[in-house]
Amino acid sequence: MLSDQVKLDFQRRERIGFDEAVLCEWKSVEQIAYILQTARDAERPLLLTRLADDKLAALPEALRKNVDYDPVSRTGFFASEIFVPSHADVSVVSAGSSDIPVAHEAIRTLQYFGIGASEISDVGVAGLWRLMERIDGIRASKVVIVAAGMDGALPSVVGGLVPGVVIAVPTSVGYGASDGGRTAMSACLASCAAGLAVVNIDNGFGAACVALRVLRDTKAPQYRMLLEAAQGVNLSK
């Protein structure tokens, strides 16, 4: 029975400050539909990650119409008000345009929780002048998320130039020796840029959650207000 396979954690927000997300990639359409119906019955919003468009299309229409879907990041907001923050607390930097899906997963996760992010794309180390043209704006951010594949060099460069928290997201982009992102991850873990935080390969969601924890501690009253505003339930009849 599906009820034996799924038990949603609706108390997670009260424990740690943000909701459980539903990783859809390895779930069946039936499991996803059961999860969404359970959330609907409880009047709770959900963040969906790695949701393929064919699985979205296969969901019952009554559930599908309540999903705000972004095909680039493959994320969905279920029964959640679309919250547009007034300013950006986070810069999300990607080395190349191939890293954008991972960067967008981070941006969408932050948006779900009411946190604004500025997107800076295609500023990899092969043309370092592109990064330097944007560095002043990046330096102004409390948190910087950097997505990079290939040799994974960009997070170390950014970590040596900005004072804020820098979170590296190695991506699986690159030719053979890139080894599906393992080379980039090793480079980030071995970085000489002091204090660089590293999440798993392609884990834009995880990077955003690190940022949320940082922002919760540095701007707790404002963060709580944004979180409460962002997570209103919007169930279409």
PDB file of C-alpha atoms in Angstrom:
ATOM      1  CA  MET A   1       0.000   0.000   0.000  1.00  0.00           C
ATOM      2  CA  LEU A   2       1.156   3.519  -0.761  1.00  0.00           C
ATOM      3  CA  SER A   3       0.403   4.570   2.808  1.00  0.00           C
ATOM      4  CA  ASP A   4       3.081   2.077   3.927  1.00  0.00           C
ATOM      5  CA  GLN A   5       5.628   3.532   1.478  1.00  0.00           C
ATOM      6  CA  VAL A   6       5.233   7.236   2.284  1.00  0.00           C
ATOM      7  CA  LYS A   7       5.256   9.159   5.551  1.00  0.00           C
ATOM      8  CA  LEU A   8       5.599  12.915   5.090  1.00  0.00           C
ATOM      9  CA  ASP A   9       7.437  14.992   7.687  1.00  0.00           C
ATOM     10  CA  PHE A  10       5.115  17.967   8.201  1.00  0.00           C
ATOM     11  CA  GLN A  11       6.886  18.911  11.445  1.00  0.00           C
ATOM     12  CA  ARG A  12      10.253  19.560   9.823  1.00  0.00           C
ATOM     13  CA  ARG A  13       9.647  23.310   9.484  1.00  0.00           C
ATOM     14  CA  GLU A  14       9.090  23.595  13.232  1.00  0.00           C
ATOM     15  CA  ARG A  15      12.249  21.596  13.966  1.00  0.00           C
ATOM     16  CA  ILE A  16      14.776  23.071  11.546  1.00  0.00           C
ATOM     17  CA  GLY A  17      13.155  26.075   9.882  1.00  0.00           C
ATOM     18  CA  PHE A  18      12.223  24.741   6.449  1.00  0.00           C
ATOM     19  CA  ASP A  19       9.966  22.085   4.974  1.00  0.00           C
ATOM     20  CA  GLU A  20      10.748  18.639   3.681  1.00  0.00           C
ATOM     21  CA  ALA A  21      11.300  18.518  -0.073  1.00  0.00           C
ATOM     22  CA  VAL A  22      10.133  15.621  -2.216  1.00  0.00           C
ATOM     23  CA  LEU A  23      12.782  14.061  -4.463  1.00  0.00           C
ATOM     24  CA  CYS A  24      10.718  12.791  -7.394  1.00  0.00           C
ATOM     25  CA  GLU A  25      13.354  11.288  -9.696  1.00  0.00           C
ATOM     26  CA  TRP A  26      13.076   7.688  -8.498  1.00  0.00           C
ATOM     27  CA  LYS A  27       9.432   7.799  -7.410  1.00  0.00           C
ATOM     28  CA  SER A  28       6.584   6.432  -9.478  1.00  0.00           C
ATOM     29  CA  VAL A  29       3.757   8.643 -10.708  1.00  0.00           C
ATOM     30  CA  GLU A  30       1.467   6.838  -8.273  1.00  0.00           C
ATOM     31  CA  GLN A  31       3.770   7.617  -5.344  1.00  0.00           C
ATOM     32  CA  ILE A  32       4.042  11.277  -6.331  1.00  0.00           C
ATOM     33  CA  ALA A  33       0.272  11.571  -6.718  1.00  0.00           C
ATOM     34  CA  TYR A  34      -0.263  10.005  -3.285  1.00  0.00           C
ATOM     35  CA  ILE A  35       2.237  12.435  -1.732  1.00  0.00           C
ATOM     36  CA  LEU A  36       0.563  15.449  -3.332  1.00  0.00           C
ATOM     37  CA  GLN A  37      -2.905  14.314  -2.309  1.00  0.00           C
ATOM     38  CA  THR A  38      -1.696  13.798   1.255  1.00  0.00           C
ATOM     39  CA  ALA A  39      -0.232  17.317   1.288  1.00  0.00           C
ATOM     40  CA  ARG A  40      -3.425  18.703  -0.220  1.00  0.00           C
ATOM     41  CA  ASP A  41      -5.552  17.045   2.456  1.00  0.00           C
ATOM     42  CA  ALA A  42      -3.255  18.473   5.144  1.00  0.00           C
ATOM     43  CA  GLU A  43      -3.259  21.907   3.458  1.00  0.00           C
ATOM     44  CA  ARG A  44       0.522  21.956   3.332  1.00  0.00           C
ATOM     45  CA  PRO A  45       2.701  23.163   0.443  1.00  0.00           C
ATOM     46  CA  LEU A  46       5.568  21.086  -0.941  1.00  0.00           C
ATOM     47  CA  LEU A  47       8.766  21.681  -2.870  1.00  0.00           C
ATOM     48  CA  LEU A  48       9.280  19.035  -5.555  1.00  0.00           C
ATOM     49  CA  THR A  49      12.763  18.386  -6.938  1.00  0.00           C
ATOM     50  CA  ARG A  50      13.960  16.347  -9.945  1.00  0.00           C
ATOM     51  CA  LEU A  51      10.418  16.168 -11.288  1.00  0.00           C
ATOM     52  CA  ALA A  52      10.495  15.041 -14.926  1.00  0.00           C
ATOM     53  CA  ASP A  53       7.982  16.684 -17.245  1.00  0.00           C
ATOM     54  CA  ASP A  54       6.547  13.318 -18.313  1.00  0.00           C
ATOM     55  CA  LYS A  55       5.773  12.417 -14.695  1.00  0.00           C
ATOM     56  CA  LEU A  56       4.181  15.819 -14.190  1.00  0.00           C
ATOM     57  CA  ALA A  57       2.040  15.297 -17.294  1.00  0.00           C
ATOM     58  CA  ALA A  58       0.913  11.896 -15.990  1.00  0.00           C
ATOM     59  CA  LEU A  59      -0.408  13.258 -12.680  1.00  0.00           C
ATOM     60  CA  PRO A  60      -4.164  13.684 -12.186  1.00  0.00           C
ATOM     61  CA  GLU A  61      -5.241  17.086 -13.490  1.00  0.00           C
ATOM     62  CA  ALA A  62      -6.621  18.150 -10.093  1.00  0.00           C
ATOM     63  CA  LEU A  63      -3.118  17.815  -8.640  1.00  0.00           C
ATOM     64  CA  ARG A  64      -1.138  18.901 -11.693  1.00  0.00           C
ATOM     65  CA  LYS A  65      -2.866  22.289 -11.882  1.00  0.00           C
ATOM     66  CA  ASN A  66      -1.548  23.117  -8.413  1.00  0.00           C
ATOM     67  CA  VAL A  67       2.102  22.646  -9.450  1.00  0.00           C
ATOM     68  CA  ASP A  68       4.136  25.657 -10.539  1.00  0.00           C
ATOM     69  CA  TYR A  69       6.739  23.891 -12.682  1.00  0.00           C
ATOM     70  CA  ASP A  70      10.132  25.042 -13.929  1.00  0.00           C
ATOM     71  CA  PRO A  71      11.467  22.698 -16.649  1.00  0.00           C
ATOM     72  CA  VAL A  72      15.059  23.981 -16.455  1.00  0.00           C
ATOM     73  CA  SER A  73      15.555  23.057 -12.800  1.00  0.00           C
ATOM     74  CA  ARG A  74      12.870  20.338 -12.851  1.00  0.00           C
ATOM     75  CA  THR A  75      11.360  21.782  -9.679  1.00  0.00           C
ATOM     76  CA  GLY A  76       7.745  22.271  -8.738  1.00  0.00           C
ATOM     77  CA  PHE A  77       5.970  24.312  -6.087  1.00  0.00           C
ATOM     78  CA  PHE A  78       2.850  22.437  -5.011  1.00  0.00           C
ATOM     79  CA  ALA A  79       0.023  24.520  -3.548  1.00  0.00           C
ATOM     80  CA  SER A  80       2.421  27.316  -2.688  1.00  0.00           C
ATOM     81  CA  GLU A  81       1.987  31.017  -3.296  1.00  0.00           C
ATOM     82  CA  ILE A  82       4.596  32.324  -5.744  1.00  0.00           C
ATOM     83  CA  PHE A  83       6.548  34.683  -3.525  1.00  0.00           C
ATOM     84  CA  VAL A  84       8.692  37.371  -5.128  1.00  0.00           C
ATOM     85  CA  PRO A  85      11.283  38.732  -2.668  1.00  0.00           C
ATOM     86  CA  SER A  86      11.976  42.452  -2.781  1.00  0.00           C
ATOM     87  CA  HIS A  87      15.755  42.024  -2.849  1.00  0.00           C
ATOM     88  CA  ALA A  88      18.447  39.365  -3.266  1.00  0.00           C
ATOM     89  CA  ASP A  89      20.347  38.007  -0.269  1.00  0.00           C
ATOM     90  CA  VAL A  90      22.167  35.328  -2.255  1.00  0.00           C
ATOM     91  CA  SER A  91      24.219  35.353  -5.449  1.00  0.00           C
ATOM     92  CA  VAL A  92      24.029  32.145  -7.466  1.00  0.00           C
ATOM     93  CA  VAL A  93      27.035  31.958  -9.787  1.00  0.00           C
ATOM     94  CA  SER A  94      27.525  29.374 -12.517  1.00  0.00           C
ATOM     95  CA  ALA A  95      30.740  28.733 -14.422  1.00  0.00           C
ATOM     96  CA  GLY A  96      29.069  27.885 -17.735  1.00  0.00           C
ATOM     97  CA  SER A  97      25.629  27.764 -19.277  1.00  0.00           C
ATOM     98  CA  SER A  98      25.696  23.959 -18.896  1.00  0.00           C
ATOM     99  CA  ASP A  99      25.658  24.478 -15.105  1.00  0.00           C
ATOM    100  CA  ILE A 100      22.455  26.527 -15.203  1.00  0.00           C
ATOM    101  CA  PRO A 101      20.016  23.667 -14.369  1.00  0.00           C
ATOM    102  CA  VAL A 102      21.845  23.088 -11.078  1.00  0.00           C
ATOM    103  CA  ALA A 103      22.015  26.825 -10.387  1.00  0.00           C
ATOM    104  CA  HIS A 104      18.290  27.144 -11.082  1.00  0.00           C
ATOM    105  CA  GLU A 105      17.516  24.339  -8.628  1.00  0.00           C
ATOM    106  CA  ALA A 106      19.237  26.434  -5.960  1.00  0.00           C
ATOM    107  CA  ILE A 107      17.425  29.606  -7.035  1.00  0.00           C
ATOM    108  CA  ARG A 108      14.012  27.918  -7.066  1.00  0.00           C
ATOM    109  CA  THR A 109      14.609  26.362  -3.652  1.00  0.00           C
ATOM    110  CA  LEU A 110      15.470  29.770  -2.242  1.00  0.00           C
ATOM    111  CA  GLN A 111      12.414  31.299  -3.910  1.00  0.00           C
ATOM    112  CA  TYR A 112      10.150  28.659  -2.382  1.00  0.00           C
ATOM    113  CA  PHE A 113      11.371  29.754   1.033  1.00  0.00           C
ATOM    114  CA  GLY A 114      11.006  33.452   0.260  1.00  0.00           C
ATOM    115  CA  ILE A 115      14.674  34.271  -0.284  1.00  0.00           C
ATOM    116  CA  GLY A 116      15.749  36.301  -3.290  1.00  0.00           C
ATOM    117  CA  ALA A 117      18.750  35.363  -5.405  1.00  0.00           C
ATOM    118  CA  SER A 118      20.615  37.121  -8.180  1.00  0.00           C
ATOM    119  CA  GLU A 119      21.797  34.921 -11.039  1.00  0.00           C
ATOM    120  CA  ILE A 120      25.273  35.363 -12.532  1.00  0.00           C
ATOM    121  CA  SER A 121      25.929  32.916 -15.359  1.00  0.00           C
ATOM    122  CA  ASP A 122      28.820  31.951 -17.642  1.00  0.00           C
ATOM    123  CA  VAL A 123      31.652  33.508 -15.624  1.00  0.00           C
ATOM    124  CA  GLY A 124      34.013  30.531 -15.530  1.00  0.00           C
ATOM    125  CA  VAL A 125      37.780  30.763 -15.174  1.00  0.00           C
ATOM    126  CA  ALA A 126      38.444  30.256 -18.885  1.00  0.00           C
ATOM    127  CA  GLY A 127      37.506  33.927 -19.283  1.00  0.00           C
ATOM    128  CA  LEU A 128      38.241  35.375 -15.870  1.00  0.00           C
ATOM    129  CA  TRP A 129      37.422  38.916 -16.988  1.00  0.00           C
ATOM    130  CA  ARG A 130      33.736  37.892 -17.064  1.00  0.00           C
ATOM    131  CA  LEU A 131      33.819  37.177 -13.347  1.00  0.00           C
ATOM    132  CA  MET A 132      35.701  40.370 -12.543  1.00  0.00           C
ATOM    133  CA  GLU A 133      33.045  42.419 -14.345  1.00  0.00           C
ATOM    134  CA  ARG A 134      30.490  41.111 -11.824  1.00  0.00           C
ATOM    135  CA  ILE A 135      32.607  40.711  -8.716  1.00  0.00           C
ATOM    136  CA  ASP A 136      31.461  43.878  -6.927  1.00  0.00           C
ATOM    137  CA  GLY A 137      27.845  42.717  -6.970  1.00  0.00           C
ATOM    138  CA  ILE A 138      28.831  39.230  -5.821  1.00  0.00           C
ATOM    139  CA  ARG A 139      30.874  40.664  -2.947  1.00  0.00           C
ATOM    140  CA  ALA A 140      27.764  42.434  -1.646  1.00  0.00           C
ATOM    141  CA  SER A 141      25.954  39.131  -1.040  1.00  0.00           C
ATOM    142  CA  LYS A 142      25.813  37.489   2.377  1.00  0.00           C
ATOM    143  CA  VAL A 143      25.914  34.073   0.733  1.00  0.00           C
ATOM    144  CA  VAL A 144      27.322  33.016  -2.651  1.00  0.00           C
ATOM    145  CA  ILE A 145      26.483  29.672  -4.263  1.00  0.00           C
ATOM    146  CA  VAL A 146      28.891  28.665  -7.030  1.00  0.00           C
ATOM    147  CA  ALA A 147      28.054  25.856  -9.480  1.00  0.00           C
ATOM    148  CA  ALA A 148      30.911  24.533 -11.612  1.00  0.00           C
ATOM    149  CA  GLY A 149      31.854  21.340 -13.422  1.00  0.00           C
ATOM    150  CA  MET A 150      34.957  20.419 -15.454  1.00  0.00           C
ATOM    151  CA  ASP A 151      37.931  21.249 -13.178  1.00  0.00           C
ATOM    152  CA  GLY A 152      35.727  22.872 -10.507  1.00  0.00           C
ATOM    153  CA  ALA A 153      38.045  25.880 -10.236  1.00  0.00           C
ATOM    154  CA  LEU A 154      35.509  28.703  -9.976  1.00  0.00           C
ATOM    155  CA  PRO A 155      34.431  28.163  -6.335  1.00  0.00           C
ATOM    156  CA  SER A 156      38.040  28.480  -5.176  1.00  0.00           C
ATOM    157  CA  VAL A 157      38.507  31.677  -7.162  1.00  0.00           C
ATOM    158  CA  VAL A 158      35.301  33.192  -5.766  1.00  0.00           C
ATOM    159  CA  GLY A 159      36.251  32.003  -2.272  1.00  0.00           C
ATOM    160  CA  GLY A 160      39.443  34.015  -2.516  1.00  0.00           C
ATOM    161  CA  LEU A 161      37.664  37.196  -3.578  1.00  0.00           C
ATOM    162  CA  VAL A 162      34.527  37.612  -1.467  1.00  0.00           C
ATOM    163  CA  PRO A 163      33.921  37.929   2.302  1.00  0.00           C
ATOM    164  CA  GLY A 164      30.569  36.140   2.476  1.00  0.00           C
ATOM    165  CA  VAL A 165      29.799  32.462   2.899  1.00  0.00           C
ATOM    166  CA  VAL A 166      30.713  30.586  -0.303  1.00  0.00           C
ATOM    167  CA  ILE A 167      28.981  27.279  -1.063  1.00  0.00           C
ATOM    168  CA  ALA A 168      30.430  25.170  -3.870  1.00  0.00           C
ATOM    169  CA  VAL A 169      28.221  22.903  -5.981  1.00  0.00           C
ATOM    170  CA  PRO A 170      30.324  20.624  -8.194  1.00  0.00           C
ATOM    171  CA  THR A 171      28.351  19.666 -11.291  1.00  0.00           C
ATOM    172  CA  SER A 172      28.517  16.593 -13.509  1.00  0.00           C
ATOM    173  CA  VAL A 173      29.380  18.714 -16.570  1.00  0.00           C
ATOM    174  CA  GLY A 174      32.570  17.869 -18.439  1.00  0.00           C
ATOM    175  CA  TYR A 175      34.508  15.447 -20.621  1.00  0.00           C
ATOM    176  CA  GLY A 176      35.827  12.002 -19.613  1.00  0.00           C
ATOM    177  CA  ALA A 177      38.360  12.910 -16.916  1.00  0.00           C
ATOM    178  CA  SER A 178      35.712  15.050 -15.230  1.00  0.00           C
ATOM    179  CA  ASP A 179      34.299  11.692 -14.101  1.00  0.00           C
ATOM    180  CA  GLY A 180      30.688  12.784 -13.739  1.00  0.00           C
ATOM    181  CA  GLY A 181      31.562  15.650 -11.391  1.00  0.00           C
ATOM    182  CA  ARG A 182      33.955  13.777  -9.110  1.00  0.00           C
ATOM    183  CA  THR A 183      36.942  15.760 -10.355  1.00  0.00           C
ATOM    184  CA  ALA A 184      35.141  19.034  -9.616  1.00  0.00           C
ATOM    185  CA  MET A 185      34.073  17.769  -6.185  1.00  0.00           C
ATOM    186  CA  SER A 186      37.638  16.727  -5.305  1.00  0.00           C
ATOM    187  CA  ALA A 187      38.931  20.125  -6.434  1.00  0.00           C
ATOM    188  CA  CYS A 188      36.379  21.904  -4.244  1.00  0.00           C
ATOM    189  CA  LEU A 189      37.145  19.697  -1.240  1.00  0.00           C
ATOM    190  CA  ALA A 190      40.883  20.261  -1.722  1.00  0.00           C
ATOM    191  CA  SER A 191      40.468  24.044  -2.194  1.00  0.00           C
ATOM    192  CA  CYS A 192      42.956  26.387  -0.566  1.00  0.00           C
ATOM    193  CA  ALA A 193      40.205  29.028  -0.258  1.00  0.00           C
ATOM    194  CA  ALA A 194      39.634  28.954   3.502  1.00  0.00           C
ATOM    195  CA  GLY A 195      36.122  28.201   4.706  1.00  0.00           C
ATOM    196  CA  LEU A 196      34.677  26.967   1.408  1.00  0.00           C
ATOM    197  CA  ALA A 197      31.584  24.808   2.017  1.00  0.00           C
ATOM    198  CA  VAL A 198      30.971  21.965  -0.461  1.00  0.00           C
ATOM    199  CA  VAL A 199      27.785  20.014  -1.195  1.00  0.00           C
ATOM    200  CA  ASN A 200      27.291  16.907  -3.300  1.00  0.00           C
ATOM    201  CA  ILE A 201      27.453  16.748  -7.093  1.00  0.00           C
ATOM    202  CA  ASP A 202      24.561  18.582  -8.828  1.00  0.00           C
ATOM    203  CA  ASN A 203      22.938  19.291  -5.448  1.00  0.00           C
ATOM    204  CA  GLY A 204      21.575  22.791  -5.972  1.00  0.00           C
ATOM    205  CA  PHE A 205      18.825  22.027  -3.465  1.00  0.00           C
ATOM    206  CA  GLY A 206      21.381  21.156  -0.787  1.00  0.00           C
ATOM    207  CA  ALA A 207      23.368  24.329  -1.454  1.00  0.00           C
ATOM    208  CA  ALA A 208      20.222  26.412  -1.037  1.00  0.00           C
ATOM    209  CA  CYS A 209      19.484  24.679   2.270  1.00  0.00           C
ATOM    210  CA  VAL A 210      22.962  25.581   3.549  1.00  0.00           C
ATOM    211  CA  ALA A 211      22.228  29.177   2.551  1.00  0.00           C
ATOM    212  CA  LEU A 212      18.899  29.051   4.394  1.00  0.00           C
ATOM    213  CA  ARG A 213      20.607  27.908   7.579  1.00  0.00           C
ATOM    214  CA  VAL A 214      23.160  30.724   7.293  1.00  0.00           C
ATOM    215  CA  LEU A 215      20.499  33.356   6.661  1.00  0.00           C
ATOM    216  CA  ARG A 216      18.338  32.054   9.492  1.00  0.00           C
ATOM    217  CA  ASP A 217      21.199  32.750  11.900  1.00  0.00           C
ATOM    218  CA  THR A 218      22.253  36.106  10.452  1.00  0.00           C
ATOM    219  CA  LYS A 219      18.801  37.660   9.934  1.00  0.00           C
ATOM    220  CA  ALA A 220      16.455  35.507  11.996  1.00  0.00           C
ATOM    221  CA  PRO A 221      13.467  37.893  12.452  1.00  0.00           C
ATOM    222  CA  GLN A 222      13.337  38.880   8.781  1.00  0.00           C
ATOM    223  CA  TYR A 223      13.884  35.291   7.668  1.00  0.00           C
ATOM    224  CA  ARG A 224      10.984  34.015   9.756  1.00  0.00           C
ATOM    225  CA  MET A 225       8.684  36.663   8.300  1.00  0.00           C
ATOM    226  CA  LEU A 226       9.737  35.749   4.745  1.00  0.00           C
ATOM    227  CA  LEU A 227       9.331  32.044   5.449  1.00  0.00           C
ATOM    228  CA  GLU A 228       5.827  32.484   6.825  1.00  0.00           C
ATOM    229  CA  ALA A 229       4.826  34.676   3.886  1.00  0.00           C
ATOM    230  CA  ALA A 230       6.324  32.345   1.313  1.00  0.00           C
ATOM    231  CA  GLN A 231       4.701  29.176   2.564  1.00  0.00           C
ATOM    232  CA  GLY A 232       1.058  30.128   2.344  1.00  0.00           C
ATOM    233  CA  VAL A 233      -1.089  27.384   0.882  1.00  0.00           C
ATOM    234  CA  ASN A 234      -2.890  27.991  -2.395  1.00  0.00           C
ATOM    235  CA  LEU A 235      -5.088  25.030  -3.293  1.00  0.00           C
ATOM    236  CA  SER A 236      -7.121  25.659  -6.417  1.00  0.00           C
ATOM    237  CA  LYS A 237     -10.681  24.399  -6.187  1.00  0.00           C
TER     238      LYS A 237
END
